[in-house]
PDB file of C-alpha atoms in Angstrom:
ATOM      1  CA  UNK A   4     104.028 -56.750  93.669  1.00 43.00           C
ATOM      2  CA  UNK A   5     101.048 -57.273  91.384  1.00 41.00           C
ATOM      3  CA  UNK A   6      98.727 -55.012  94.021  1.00 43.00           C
ATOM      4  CA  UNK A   7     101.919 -52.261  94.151  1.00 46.00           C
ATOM      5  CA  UNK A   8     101.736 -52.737  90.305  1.00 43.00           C
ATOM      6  CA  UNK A   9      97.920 -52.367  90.174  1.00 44.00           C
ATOM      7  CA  UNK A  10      97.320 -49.020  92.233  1.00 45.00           C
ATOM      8  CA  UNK A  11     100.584 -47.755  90.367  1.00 46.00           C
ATOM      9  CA  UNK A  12      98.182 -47.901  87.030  1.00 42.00           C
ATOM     10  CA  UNK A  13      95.262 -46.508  88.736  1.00 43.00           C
ATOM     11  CA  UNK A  14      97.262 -43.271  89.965  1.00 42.00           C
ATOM     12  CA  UNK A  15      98.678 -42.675  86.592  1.00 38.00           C
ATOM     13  CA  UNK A  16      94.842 -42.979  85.223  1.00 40.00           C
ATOM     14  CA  UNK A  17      93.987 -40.579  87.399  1.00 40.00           C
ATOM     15  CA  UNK A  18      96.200 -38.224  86.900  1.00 39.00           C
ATOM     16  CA  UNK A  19      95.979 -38.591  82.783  1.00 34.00           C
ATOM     17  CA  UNK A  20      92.033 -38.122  83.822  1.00 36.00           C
ATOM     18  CA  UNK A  21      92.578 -34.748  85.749  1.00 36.00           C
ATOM     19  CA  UNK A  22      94.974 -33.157  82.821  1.00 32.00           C
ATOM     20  CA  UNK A  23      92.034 -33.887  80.369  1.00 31.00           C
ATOM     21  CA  UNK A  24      89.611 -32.616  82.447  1.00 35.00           C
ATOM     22  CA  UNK A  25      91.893 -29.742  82.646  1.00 37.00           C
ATOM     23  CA  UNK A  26      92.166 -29.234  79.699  1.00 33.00           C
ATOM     24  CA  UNK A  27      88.893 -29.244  78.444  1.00 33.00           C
ATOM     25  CA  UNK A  28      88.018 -26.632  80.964  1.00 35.00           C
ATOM     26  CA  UNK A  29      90.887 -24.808  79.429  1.00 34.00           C
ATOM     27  CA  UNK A  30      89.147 -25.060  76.257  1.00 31.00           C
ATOM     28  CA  UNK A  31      85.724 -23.947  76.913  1.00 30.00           C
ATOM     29  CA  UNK A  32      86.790 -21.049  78.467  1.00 29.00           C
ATOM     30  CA  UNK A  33      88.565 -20.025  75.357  1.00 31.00           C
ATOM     31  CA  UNK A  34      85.545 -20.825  73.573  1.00 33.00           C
ATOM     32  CA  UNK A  35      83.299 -18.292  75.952  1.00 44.00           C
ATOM     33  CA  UNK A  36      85.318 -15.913  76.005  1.00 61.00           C
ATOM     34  CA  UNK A  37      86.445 -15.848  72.283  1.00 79.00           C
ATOM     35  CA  UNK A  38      85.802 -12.096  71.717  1.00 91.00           C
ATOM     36  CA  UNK A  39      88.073  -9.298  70.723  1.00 96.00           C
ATOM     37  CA  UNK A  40      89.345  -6.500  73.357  1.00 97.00           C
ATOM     38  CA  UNK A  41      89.621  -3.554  72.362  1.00 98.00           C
ATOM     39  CA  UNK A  42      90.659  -1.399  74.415  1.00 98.00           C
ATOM     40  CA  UNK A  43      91.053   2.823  73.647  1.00 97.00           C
ATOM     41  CA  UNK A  44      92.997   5.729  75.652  1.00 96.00           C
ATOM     42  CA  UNK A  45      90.900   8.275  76.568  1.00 95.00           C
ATOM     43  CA  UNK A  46      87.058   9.732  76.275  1.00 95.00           C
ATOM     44  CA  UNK A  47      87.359  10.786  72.736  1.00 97.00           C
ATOM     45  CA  UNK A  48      89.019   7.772  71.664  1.00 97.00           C
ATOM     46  CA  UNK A  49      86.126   5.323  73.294  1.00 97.00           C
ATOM     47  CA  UNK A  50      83.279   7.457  71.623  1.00 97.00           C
ATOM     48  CA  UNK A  51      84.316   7.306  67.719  1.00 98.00           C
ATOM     49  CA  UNK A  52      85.492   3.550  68.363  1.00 98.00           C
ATOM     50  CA  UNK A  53      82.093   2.890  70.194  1.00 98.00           C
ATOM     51  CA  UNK A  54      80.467   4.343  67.118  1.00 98.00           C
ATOM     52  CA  UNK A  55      82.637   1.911  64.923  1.00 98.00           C
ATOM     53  CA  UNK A  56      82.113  -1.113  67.142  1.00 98.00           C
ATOM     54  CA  UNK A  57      78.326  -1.148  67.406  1.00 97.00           C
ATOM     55  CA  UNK A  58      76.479  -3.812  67.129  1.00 96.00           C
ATOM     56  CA  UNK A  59      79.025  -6.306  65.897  1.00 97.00           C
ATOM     57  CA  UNK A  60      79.277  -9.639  67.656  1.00 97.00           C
ATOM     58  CA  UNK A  61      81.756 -11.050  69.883  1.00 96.00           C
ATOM     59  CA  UNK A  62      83.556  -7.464  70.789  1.00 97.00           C
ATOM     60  CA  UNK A  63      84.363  -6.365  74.160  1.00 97.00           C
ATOM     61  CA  UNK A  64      85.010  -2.141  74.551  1.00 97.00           C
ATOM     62  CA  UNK A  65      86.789  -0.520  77.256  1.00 96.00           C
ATOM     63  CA  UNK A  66      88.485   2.647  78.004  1.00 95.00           C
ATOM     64  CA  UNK A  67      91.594   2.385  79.880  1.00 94.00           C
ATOM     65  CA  UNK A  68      91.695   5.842  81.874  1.00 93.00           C
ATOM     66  CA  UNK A  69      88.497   7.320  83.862  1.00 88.00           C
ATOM     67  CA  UNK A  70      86.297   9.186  81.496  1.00 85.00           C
ATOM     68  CA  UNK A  71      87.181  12.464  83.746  1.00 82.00           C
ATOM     69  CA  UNK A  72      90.958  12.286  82.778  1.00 85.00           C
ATOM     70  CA  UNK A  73      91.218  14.729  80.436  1.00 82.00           C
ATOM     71  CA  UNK A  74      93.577  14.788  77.980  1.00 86.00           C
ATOM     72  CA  UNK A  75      96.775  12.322  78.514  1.00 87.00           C
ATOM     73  CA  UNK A  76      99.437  15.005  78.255  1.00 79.00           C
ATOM     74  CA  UNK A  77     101.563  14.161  81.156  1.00 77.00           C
ATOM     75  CA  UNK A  78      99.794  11.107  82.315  1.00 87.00           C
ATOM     76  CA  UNK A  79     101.675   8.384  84.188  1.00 88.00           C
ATOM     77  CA  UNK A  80     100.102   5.107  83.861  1.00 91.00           C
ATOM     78  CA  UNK A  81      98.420   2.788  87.002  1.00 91.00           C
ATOM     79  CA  UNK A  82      98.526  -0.138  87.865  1.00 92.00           C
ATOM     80  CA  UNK A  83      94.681  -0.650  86.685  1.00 93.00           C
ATOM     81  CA  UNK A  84      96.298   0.554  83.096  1.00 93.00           C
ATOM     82  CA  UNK A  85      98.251  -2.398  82.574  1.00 91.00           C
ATOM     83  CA  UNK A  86      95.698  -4.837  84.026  1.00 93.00           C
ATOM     84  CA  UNK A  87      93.220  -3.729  81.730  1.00 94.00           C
ATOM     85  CA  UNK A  88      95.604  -3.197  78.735  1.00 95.00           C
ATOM     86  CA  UNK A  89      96.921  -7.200  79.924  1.00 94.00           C
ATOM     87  CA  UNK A  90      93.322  -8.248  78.423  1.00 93.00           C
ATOM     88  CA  UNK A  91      93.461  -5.937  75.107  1.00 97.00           C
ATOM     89  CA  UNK A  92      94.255  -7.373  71.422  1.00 97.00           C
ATOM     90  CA  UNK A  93      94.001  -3.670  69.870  1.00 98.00           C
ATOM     91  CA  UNK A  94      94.807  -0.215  71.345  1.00 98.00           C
ATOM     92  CA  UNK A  95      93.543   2.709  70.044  1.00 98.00           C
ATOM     93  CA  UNK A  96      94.660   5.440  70.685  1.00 97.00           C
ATOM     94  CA  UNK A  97      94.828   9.118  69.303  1.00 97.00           C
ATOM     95  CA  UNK A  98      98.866  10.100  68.978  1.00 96.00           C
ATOM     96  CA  UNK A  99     100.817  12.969  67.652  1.00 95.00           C
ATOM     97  CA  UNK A 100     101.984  12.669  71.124  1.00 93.00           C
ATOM     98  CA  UNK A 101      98.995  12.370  73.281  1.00 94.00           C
ATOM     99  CA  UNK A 102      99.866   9.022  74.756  1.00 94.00           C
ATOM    100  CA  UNK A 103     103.462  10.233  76.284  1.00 91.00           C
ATOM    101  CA  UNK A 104     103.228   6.366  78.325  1.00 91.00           C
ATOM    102  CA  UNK A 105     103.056   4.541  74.792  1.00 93.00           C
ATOM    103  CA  UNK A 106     106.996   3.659  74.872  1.00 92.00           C
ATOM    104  CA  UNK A 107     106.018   1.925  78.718  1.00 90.00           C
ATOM    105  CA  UNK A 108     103.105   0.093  77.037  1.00 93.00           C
ATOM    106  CA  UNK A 109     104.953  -1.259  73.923  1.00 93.00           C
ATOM    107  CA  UNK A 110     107.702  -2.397  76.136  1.00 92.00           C
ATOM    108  CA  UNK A 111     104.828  -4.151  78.735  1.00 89.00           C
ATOM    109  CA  UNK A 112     103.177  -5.605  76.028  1.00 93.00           C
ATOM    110  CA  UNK A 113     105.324  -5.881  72.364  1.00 94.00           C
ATOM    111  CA  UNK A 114     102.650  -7.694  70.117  1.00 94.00           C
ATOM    112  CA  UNK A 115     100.219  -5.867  71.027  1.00 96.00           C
ATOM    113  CA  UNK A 116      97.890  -4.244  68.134  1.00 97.00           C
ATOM    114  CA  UNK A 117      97.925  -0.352  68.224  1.00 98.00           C
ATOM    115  CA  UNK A 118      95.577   1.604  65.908  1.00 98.00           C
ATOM    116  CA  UNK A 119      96.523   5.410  65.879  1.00 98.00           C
ATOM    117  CA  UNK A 120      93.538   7.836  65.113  1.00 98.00           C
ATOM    118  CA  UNK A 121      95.622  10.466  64.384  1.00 98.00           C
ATOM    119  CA  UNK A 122      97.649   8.872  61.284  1.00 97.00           C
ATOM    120  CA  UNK A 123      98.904  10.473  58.736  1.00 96.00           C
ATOM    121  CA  UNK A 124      96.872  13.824  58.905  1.00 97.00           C
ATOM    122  CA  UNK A 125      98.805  17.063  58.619  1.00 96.00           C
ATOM    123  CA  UNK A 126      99.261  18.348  62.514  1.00 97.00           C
ATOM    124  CA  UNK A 127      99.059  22.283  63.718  1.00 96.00           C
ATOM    125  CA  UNK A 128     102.374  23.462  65.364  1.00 93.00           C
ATOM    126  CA  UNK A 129     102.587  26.243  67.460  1.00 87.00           C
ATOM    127  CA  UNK A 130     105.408  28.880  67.304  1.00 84.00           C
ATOM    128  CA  UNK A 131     107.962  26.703  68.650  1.00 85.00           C
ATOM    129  CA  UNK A 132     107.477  23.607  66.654  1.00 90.00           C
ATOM    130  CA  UNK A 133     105.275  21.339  68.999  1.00 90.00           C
ATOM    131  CA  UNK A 134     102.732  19.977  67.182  1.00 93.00           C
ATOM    132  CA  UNK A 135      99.359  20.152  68.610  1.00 95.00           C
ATOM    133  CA  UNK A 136      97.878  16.322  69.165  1.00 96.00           C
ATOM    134  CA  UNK A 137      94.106  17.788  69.766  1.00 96.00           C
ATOM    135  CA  UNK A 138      93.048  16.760  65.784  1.00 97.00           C
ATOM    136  CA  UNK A 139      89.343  15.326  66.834  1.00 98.00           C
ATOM    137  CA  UNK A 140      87.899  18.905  68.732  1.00 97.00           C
ATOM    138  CA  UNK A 141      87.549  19.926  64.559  1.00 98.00           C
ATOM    139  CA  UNK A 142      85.037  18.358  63.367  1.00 98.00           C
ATOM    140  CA  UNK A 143      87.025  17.200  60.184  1.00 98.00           C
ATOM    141  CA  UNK A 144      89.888  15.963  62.120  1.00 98.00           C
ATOM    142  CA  UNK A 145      87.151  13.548  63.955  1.00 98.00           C
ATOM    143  CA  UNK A 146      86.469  12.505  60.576  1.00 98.00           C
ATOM    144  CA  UNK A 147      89.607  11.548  59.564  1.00 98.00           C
ATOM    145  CA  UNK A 148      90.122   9.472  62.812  1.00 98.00           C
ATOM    146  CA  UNK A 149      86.890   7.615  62.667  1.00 98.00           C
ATOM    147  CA  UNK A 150      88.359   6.833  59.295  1.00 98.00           C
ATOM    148  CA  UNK A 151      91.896   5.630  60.663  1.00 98.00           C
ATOM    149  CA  UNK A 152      90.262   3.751  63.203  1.00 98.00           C
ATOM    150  CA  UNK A 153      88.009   2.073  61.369  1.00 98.00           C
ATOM    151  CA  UNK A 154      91.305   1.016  58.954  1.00 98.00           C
ATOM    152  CA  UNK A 155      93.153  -0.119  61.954  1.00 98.00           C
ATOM    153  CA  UNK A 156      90.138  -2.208  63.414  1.00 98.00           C
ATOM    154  CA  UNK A 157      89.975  -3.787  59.610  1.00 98.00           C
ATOM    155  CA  UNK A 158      93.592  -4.377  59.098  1.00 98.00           C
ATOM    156  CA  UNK A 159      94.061  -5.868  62.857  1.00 97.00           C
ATOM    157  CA  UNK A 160      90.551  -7.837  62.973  1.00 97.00           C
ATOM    158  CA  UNK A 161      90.044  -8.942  59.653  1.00 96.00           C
ATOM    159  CA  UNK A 162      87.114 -11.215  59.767  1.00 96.00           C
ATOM    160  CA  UNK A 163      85.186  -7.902  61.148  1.00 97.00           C
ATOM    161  CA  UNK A 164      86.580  -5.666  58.221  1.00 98.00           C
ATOM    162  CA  UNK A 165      83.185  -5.024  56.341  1.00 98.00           C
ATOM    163  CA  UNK A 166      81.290  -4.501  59.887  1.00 98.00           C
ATOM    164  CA  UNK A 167      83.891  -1.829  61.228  1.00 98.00           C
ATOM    165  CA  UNK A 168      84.245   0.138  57.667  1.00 98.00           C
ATOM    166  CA  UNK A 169      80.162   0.002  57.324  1.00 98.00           C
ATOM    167  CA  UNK A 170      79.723   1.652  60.578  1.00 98.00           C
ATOM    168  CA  UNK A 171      82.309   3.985  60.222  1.00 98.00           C
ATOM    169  CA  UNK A 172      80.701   5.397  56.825  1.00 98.00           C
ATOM    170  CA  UNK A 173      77.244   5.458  58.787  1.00 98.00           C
ATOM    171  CA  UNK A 174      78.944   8.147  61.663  1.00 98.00           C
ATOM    172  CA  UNK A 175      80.958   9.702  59.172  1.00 98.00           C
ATOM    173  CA  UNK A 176      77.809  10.600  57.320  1.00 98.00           C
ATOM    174  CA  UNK A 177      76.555  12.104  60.695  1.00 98.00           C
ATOM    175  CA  UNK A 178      79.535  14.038  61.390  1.00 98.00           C
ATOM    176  CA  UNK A 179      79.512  15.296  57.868  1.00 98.00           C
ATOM    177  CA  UNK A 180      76.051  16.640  58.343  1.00 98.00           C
ATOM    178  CA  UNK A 181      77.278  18.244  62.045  1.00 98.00           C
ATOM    179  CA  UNK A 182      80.263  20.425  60.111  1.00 98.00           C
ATOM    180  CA  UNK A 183      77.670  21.656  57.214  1.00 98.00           C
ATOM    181  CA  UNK A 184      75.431  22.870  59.912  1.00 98.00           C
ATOM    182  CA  UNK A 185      77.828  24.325  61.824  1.00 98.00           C
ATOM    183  CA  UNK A 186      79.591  26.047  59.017  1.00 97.00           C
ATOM    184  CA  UNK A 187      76.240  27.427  57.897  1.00 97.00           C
ATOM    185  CA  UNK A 188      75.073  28.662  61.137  1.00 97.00           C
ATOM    186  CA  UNK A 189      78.570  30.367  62.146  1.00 97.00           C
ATOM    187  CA  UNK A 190      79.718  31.668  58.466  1.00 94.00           C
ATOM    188  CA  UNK A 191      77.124  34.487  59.058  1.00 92.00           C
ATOM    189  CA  UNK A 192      78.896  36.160  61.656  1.00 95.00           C
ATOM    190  CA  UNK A 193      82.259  38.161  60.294  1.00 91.00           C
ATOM    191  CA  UNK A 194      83.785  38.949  63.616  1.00 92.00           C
ATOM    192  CA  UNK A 195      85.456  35.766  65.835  1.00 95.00           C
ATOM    193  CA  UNK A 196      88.093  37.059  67.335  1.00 95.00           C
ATOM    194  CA  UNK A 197      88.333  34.792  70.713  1.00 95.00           C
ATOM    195  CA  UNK A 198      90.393  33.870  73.744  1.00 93.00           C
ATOM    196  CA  UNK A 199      90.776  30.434  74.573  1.00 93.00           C
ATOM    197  CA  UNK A 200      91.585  28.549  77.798  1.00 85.00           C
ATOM    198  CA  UNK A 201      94.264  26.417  76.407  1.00 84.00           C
ATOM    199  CA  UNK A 202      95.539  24.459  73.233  1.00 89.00           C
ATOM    200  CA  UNK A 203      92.540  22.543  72.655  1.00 92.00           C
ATOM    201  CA  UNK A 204      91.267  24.309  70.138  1.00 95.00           C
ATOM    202  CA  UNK A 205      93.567  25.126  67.085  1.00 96.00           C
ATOM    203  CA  UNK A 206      91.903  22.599  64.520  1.00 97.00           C
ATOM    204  CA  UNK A 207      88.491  23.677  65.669  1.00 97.00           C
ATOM    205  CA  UNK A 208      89.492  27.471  65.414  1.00 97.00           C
ATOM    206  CA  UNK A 209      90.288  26.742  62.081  1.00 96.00           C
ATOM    207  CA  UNK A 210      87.834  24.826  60.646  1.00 96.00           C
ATOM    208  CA  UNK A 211      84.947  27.197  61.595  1.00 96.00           C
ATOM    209  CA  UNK A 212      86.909  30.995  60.983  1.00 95.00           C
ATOM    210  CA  UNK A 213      87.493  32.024  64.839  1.00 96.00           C
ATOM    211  CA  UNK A 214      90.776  34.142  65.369  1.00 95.00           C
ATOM    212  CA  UNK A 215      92.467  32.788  68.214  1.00 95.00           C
ATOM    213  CA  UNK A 216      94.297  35.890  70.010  1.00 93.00           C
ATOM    214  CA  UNK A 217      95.889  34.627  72.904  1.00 90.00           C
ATOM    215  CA  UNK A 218      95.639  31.500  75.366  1.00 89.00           C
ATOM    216  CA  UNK A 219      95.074  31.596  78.919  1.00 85.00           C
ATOM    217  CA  UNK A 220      96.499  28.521  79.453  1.00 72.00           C
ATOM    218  CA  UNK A 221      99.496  27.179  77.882  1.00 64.00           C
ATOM    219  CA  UNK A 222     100.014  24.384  79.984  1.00 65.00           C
ATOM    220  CA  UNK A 223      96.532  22.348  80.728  1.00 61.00           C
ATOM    221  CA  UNK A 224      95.940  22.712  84.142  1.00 61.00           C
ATOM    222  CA  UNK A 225      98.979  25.434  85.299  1.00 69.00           C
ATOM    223  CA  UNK A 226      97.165  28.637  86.132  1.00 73.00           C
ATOM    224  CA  UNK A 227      99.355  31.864  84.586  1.00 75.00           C
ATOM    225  CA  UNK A 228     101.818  33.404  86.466  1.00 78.00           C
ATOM    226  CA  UNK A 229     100.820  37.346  87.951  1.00 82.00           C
ATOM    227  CA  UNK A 230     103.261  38.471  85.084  1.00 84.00           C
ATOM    228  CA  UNK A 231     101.085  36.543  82.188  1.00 81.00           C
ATOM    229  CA  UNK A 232      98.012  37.553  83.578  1.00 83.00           C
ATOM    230  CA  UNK A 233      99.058  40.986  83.360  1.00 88.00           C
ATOM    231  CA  UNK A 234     100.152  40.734  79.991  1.00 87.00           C
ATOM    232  CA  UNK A 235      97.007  38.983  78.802  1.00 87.00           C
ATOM    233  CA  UNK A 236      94.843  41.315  79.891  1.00 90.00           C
ATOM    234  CA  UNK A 237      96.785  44.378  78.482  1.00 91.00           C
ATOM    235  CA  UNK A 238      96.199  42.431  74.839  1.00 89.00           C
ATOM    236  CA  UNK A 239      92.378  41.698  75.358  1.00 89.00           C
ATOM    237  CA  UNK A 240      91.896  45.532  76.145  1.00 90.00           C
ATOM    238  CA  UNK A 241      94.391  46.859  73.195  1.00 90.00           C
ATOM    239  CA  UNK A 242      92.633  43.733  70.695  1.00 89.00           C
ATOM    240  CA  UNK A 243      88.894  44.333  72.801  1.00 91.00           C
ATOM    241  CA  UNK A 244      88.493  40.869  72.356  1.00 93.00           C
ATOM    242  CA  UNK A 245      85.233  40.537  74.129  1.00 93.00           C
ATOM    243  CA  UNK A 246      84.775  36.710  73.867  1.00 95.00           C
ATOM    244  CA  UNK A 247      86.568  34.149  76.741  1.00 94.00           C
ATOM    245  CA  UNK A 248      85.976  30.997  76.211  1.00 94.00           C
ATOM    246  CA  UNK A 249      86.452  28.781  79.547  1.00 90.00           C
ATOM    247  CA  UNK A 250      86.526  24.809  79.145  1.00 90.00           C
ATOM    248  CA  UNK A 251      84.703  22.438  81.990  1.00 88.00           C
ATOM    249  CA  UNK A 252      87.054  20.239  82.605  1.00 84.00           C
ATOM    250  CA  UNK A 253      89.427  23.164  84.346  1.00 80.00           C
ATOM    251  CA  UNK A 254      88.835  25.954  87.248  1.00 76.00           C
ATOM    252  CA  UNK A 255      86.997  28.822  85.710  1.00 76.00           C
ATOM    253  CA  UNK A 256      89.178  30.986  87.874  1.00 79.00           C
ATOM    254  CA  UNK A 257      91.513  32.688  85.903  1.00 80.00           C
ATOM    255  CA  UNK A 258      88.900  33.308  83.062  1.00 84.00           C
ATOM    256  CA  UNK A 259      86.838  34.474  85.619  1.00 85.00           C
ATOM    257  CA  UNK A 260      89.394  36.936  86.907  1.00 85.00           C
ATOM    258  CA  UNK A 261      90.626  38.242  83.317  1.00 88.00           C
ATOM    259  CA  UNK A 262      86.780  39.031  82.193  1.00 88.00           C
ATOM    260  CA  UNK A 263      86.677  41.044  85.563  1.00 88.00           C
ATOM    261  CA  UNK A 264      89.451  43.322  84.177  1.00 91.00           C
ATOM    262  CA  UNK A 265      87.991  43.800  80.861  1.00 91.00           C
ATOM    263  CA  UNK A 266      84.928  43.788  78.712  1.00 85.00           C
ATOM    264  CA  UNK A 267      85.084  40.211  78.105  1.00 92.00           C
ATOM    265  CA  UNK A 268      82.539  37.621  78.837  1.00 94.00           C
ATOM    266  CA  UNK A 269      83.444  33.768  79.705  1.00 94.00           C
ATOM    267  CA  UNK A 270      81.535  31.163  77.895  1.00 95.00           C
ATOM    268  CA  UNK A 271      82.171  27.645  78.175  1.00 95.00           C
ATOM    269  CA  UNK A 272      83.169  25.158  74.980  1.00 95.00           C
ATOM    270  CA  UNK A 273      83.596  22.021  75.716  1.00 95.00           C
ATOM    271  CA  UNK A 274      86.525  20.379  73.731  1.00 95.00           C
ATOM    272  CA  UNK A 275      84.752  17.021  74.204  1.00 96.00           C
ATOM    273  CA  UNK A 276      87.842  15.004  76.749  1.00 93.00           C
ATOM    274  CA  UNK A 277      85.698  14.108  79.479  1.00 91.00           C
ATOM    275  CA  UNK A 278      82.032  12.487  79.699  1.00 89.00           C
ATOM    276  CA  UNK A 279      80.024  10.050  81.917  1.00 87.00           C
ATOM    277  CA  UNK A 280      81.020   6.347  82.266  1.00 86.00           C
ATOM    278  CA  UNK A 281      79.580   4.052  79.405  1.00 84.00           C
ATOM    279  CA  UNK A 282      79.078   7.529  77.661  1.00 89.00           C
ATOM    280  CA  UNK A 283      76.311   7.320  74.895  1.00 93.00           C
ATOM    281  CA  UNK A 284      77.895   7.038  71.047  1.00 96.00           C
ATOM    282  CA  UNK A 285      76.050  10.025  70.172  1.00 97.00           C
ATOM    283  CA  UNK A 286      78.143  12.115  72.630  1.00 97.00           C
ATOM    284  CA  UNK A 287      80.815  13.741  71.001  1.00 98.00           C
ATOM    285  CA  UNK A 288      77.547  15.355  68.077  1.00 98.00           C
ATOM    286  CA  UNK A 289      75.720  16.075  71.056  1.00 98.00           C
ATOM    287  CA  UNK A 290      78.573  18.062  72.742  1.00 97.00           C
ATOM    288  CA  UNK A 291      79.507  19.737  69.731  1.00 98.00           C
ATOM    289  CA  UNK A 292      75.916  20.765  68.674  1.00 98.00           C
ATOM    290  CA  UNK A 293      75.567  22.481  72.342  1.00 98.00           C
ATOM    291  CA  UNK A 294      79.306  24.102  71.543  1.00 98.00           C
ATOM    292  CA  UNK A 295      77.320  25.895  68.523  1.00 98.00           C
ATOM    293  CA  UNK A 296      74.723  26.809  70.121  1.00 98.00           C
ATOM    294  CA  UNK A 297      77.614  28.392  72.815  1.00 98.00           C
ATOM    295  CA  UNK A 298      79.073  29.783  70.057  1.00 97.00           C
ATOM    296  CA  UNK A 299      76.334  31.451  68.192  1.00 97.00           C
ATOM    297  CA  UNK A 300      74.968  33.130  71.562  1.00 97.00           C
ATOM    298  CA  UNK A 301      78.895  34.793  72.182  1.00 97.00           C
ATOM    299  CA  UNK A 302      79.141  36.344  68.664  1.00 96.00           C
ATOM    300  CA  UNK A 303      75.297  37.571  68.264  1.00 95.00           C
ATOM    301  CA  UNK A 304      75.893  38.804  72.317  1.00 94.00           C
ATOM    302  CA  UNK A 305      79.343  40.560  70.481  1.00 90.00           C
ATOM    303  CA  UNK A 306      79.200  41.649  66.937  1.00 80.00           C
TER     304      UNK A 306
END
C-alpha cells in the first residue's frame, strides 16, 4: 500500500513538473515573439505602411496578396490569405471598395484591427455612381492615406504612436516635394487631352490637369468588345487625341491595336499596383517620378 501510495506521488510530481515546463515554454515563446503583425492588402498598401513602419522595433510587415496582383477588384481570397491574416493584429487596407473579400475576413477573424487608408476622403464617381477606390495613383490622395494609416497604426498600437506619426510626417514631406515638382514640370504644357487604359487614373488625371477622353478598359483586365473598339476609335479620330496611355500590369494589345487605327501613340504609366517582392520604400516616388518623365516626353512629342 505504502509503495502503491509512494509511486502514486511521484506520477502526480511528474506530471505537475511537465505542465510547468510547459508552460514556461509557452511563455518564452510569447516573449520572442512579442512583436506586432501587421499585415496590408495589396502593393500600394505595403509601400506607404513600409514607409510608416521603418525602423521601429518589435514590428513584423507583410503583404497578404503577391506583389503582381494588381488591384483587388474581384479578388477571391486563398487559403495562404487567411493563414497569413491568422498571424495579423492590424489590417490595412485601402477601401472605398477595393477589398470586395473584407465581409469574409471580418467574419474569419471579428477582433481583428483594420486601418482603412482611404478614410474619410471625398471619392471620384463615375457616371453611374460607382465610386472609384484608386485614391493613392494622385499623389495627394497618397498623402492623405499615409496620413490615415499612420492614425490607424497610432490608435490600434498605442505604445508606437509617436514612432508611426514621426515617420509618416518624414514621407509626407517627400511626397509633398514629388507633387510640387510634378505640378511644375507638367503645368507648362496647355494641351493633355489623353486616353487611358482603365479607371486607374481619375485622381491622378485630376490632380495634374490631363483631360481624360475615353477609357479603353472599363473593366481591368476585359479586353473591349469589336463594337467598343469601333466606337473608341471613331472618338480618338473626331477628338485627335494623340496620347494612349497603356499600363504594365495588362496586355498592351488593344492599345496597341487602337494607335494602329489612328494617330495615337501608346505610352506606358504605371499606376503603381504591382512591384518586386520586399519592394524598396522608396518605390511608389520612384515609379511616379519615371511616370513624369513618361508624361513630359508624350505632351512635348504632342503639343
Amino acid at each position: 500500500m505504502k509503495l502503491n501510495t509512494l509511486l502514486r506521488t511521484l506520477l502526480i510530481t511528474l506530471a505537475f513538473s511537465f505542465i510547468l515546463a510547459g508552460c514556461s515554454a509557452g511563455t518564452e515563446n510569447t516573449t520572442e515573439n512579442n512583436e506586432t503583425t501587421i499585415v496590408t492588402s495589396f502593393y500600394p498598401m505595403y509601400i506607404f505602411t513600409q514607409n510608416i513602419v521603418k525602423d521601429i522595433p518589435g514590428i513584423k510587415l507583410e503583404n497578404m496578396t503577391e506583389p503582381q496582383q494588381g488591384c483587388l477588384h474581384d479578388y477571391q481570397m486563398v487559403p495562404a490569405d487567411l493563414k497569413t491574416l491568422e498571424k495579423a493584429d492590424i489590417f490595412v487596407i485601402n477601401g472605398a471598395g477595393m477589398e470586395a473579400f473584407l465581409d469574409k475576413v471580418i467574419k474569419q477573424r471579428p477582433s481583428l484591427k483594420i486601418v482603412e487608408a482611404s478614410k474619410n476622403i471625398e471619392l471620384i464617381k463615375d457616371p453611374n455612381g460607382e465610386k472609384n477606390a484608386h485614391v493613392w495613383v494622385g499623389v495627394s490622395g497618397a498623402i492623405q492615406e499615409v496620413k490615415n494609416i499612420a492614425e490607424g497604426l497610432a490608435e490600434s498600437d498605442a505604445k508606437n504612436a509617436d514612432a508611426y506619426r514621426k515617420n509618416a510626417s518624414e514621407y509626407v514631406k517627400q511626397l509633398g516635394a514629388l507633387k510640387e515638382k510634378m505640378n511644375k514640370e507638367l503645368k507648362e504644357f496647355k494641351k493633355k487631352d489623353v486616353i487611358t487604359f482603365h479607371e486607374a487614373f481619375p485622381y491622378f488625371a485630376k490632380e495634374f490637369g490631363l483631360n481624360i477622353v475615353s477609357v479603353v478598359e472599363r473593366e481591368p483586365g476585359t479586353e473591349p468588345s469589336a463594337g467598343e473598339l469601333a466606337g473608341l476609335i471613331n472618338k480618338i479620330k473626331s477628338t485627335n487625341v494623340k496620347i494612349l496611355f497603356a499600363e504594365p500590369q495588362y496586355s498592351a494589345k488593344a492599345a496597341e491595336s487602337i494607335a494602329k487605327q489612328t494617330d495615337a501613340k501608346v505610352y506606358m504609366l504605371d499606376p503603381v499596383v504591382t512591384g518586386e517582392k520586399n519592394a524598396p520604400a522608396d518605390r511608389y516616388i520612384k515609379t511616379m517620378e519615371e511616370n513624369l518623365k513618361v508624361l513630359v516626353k508624350a505632351f512635348k512629342e504632342n503639343q
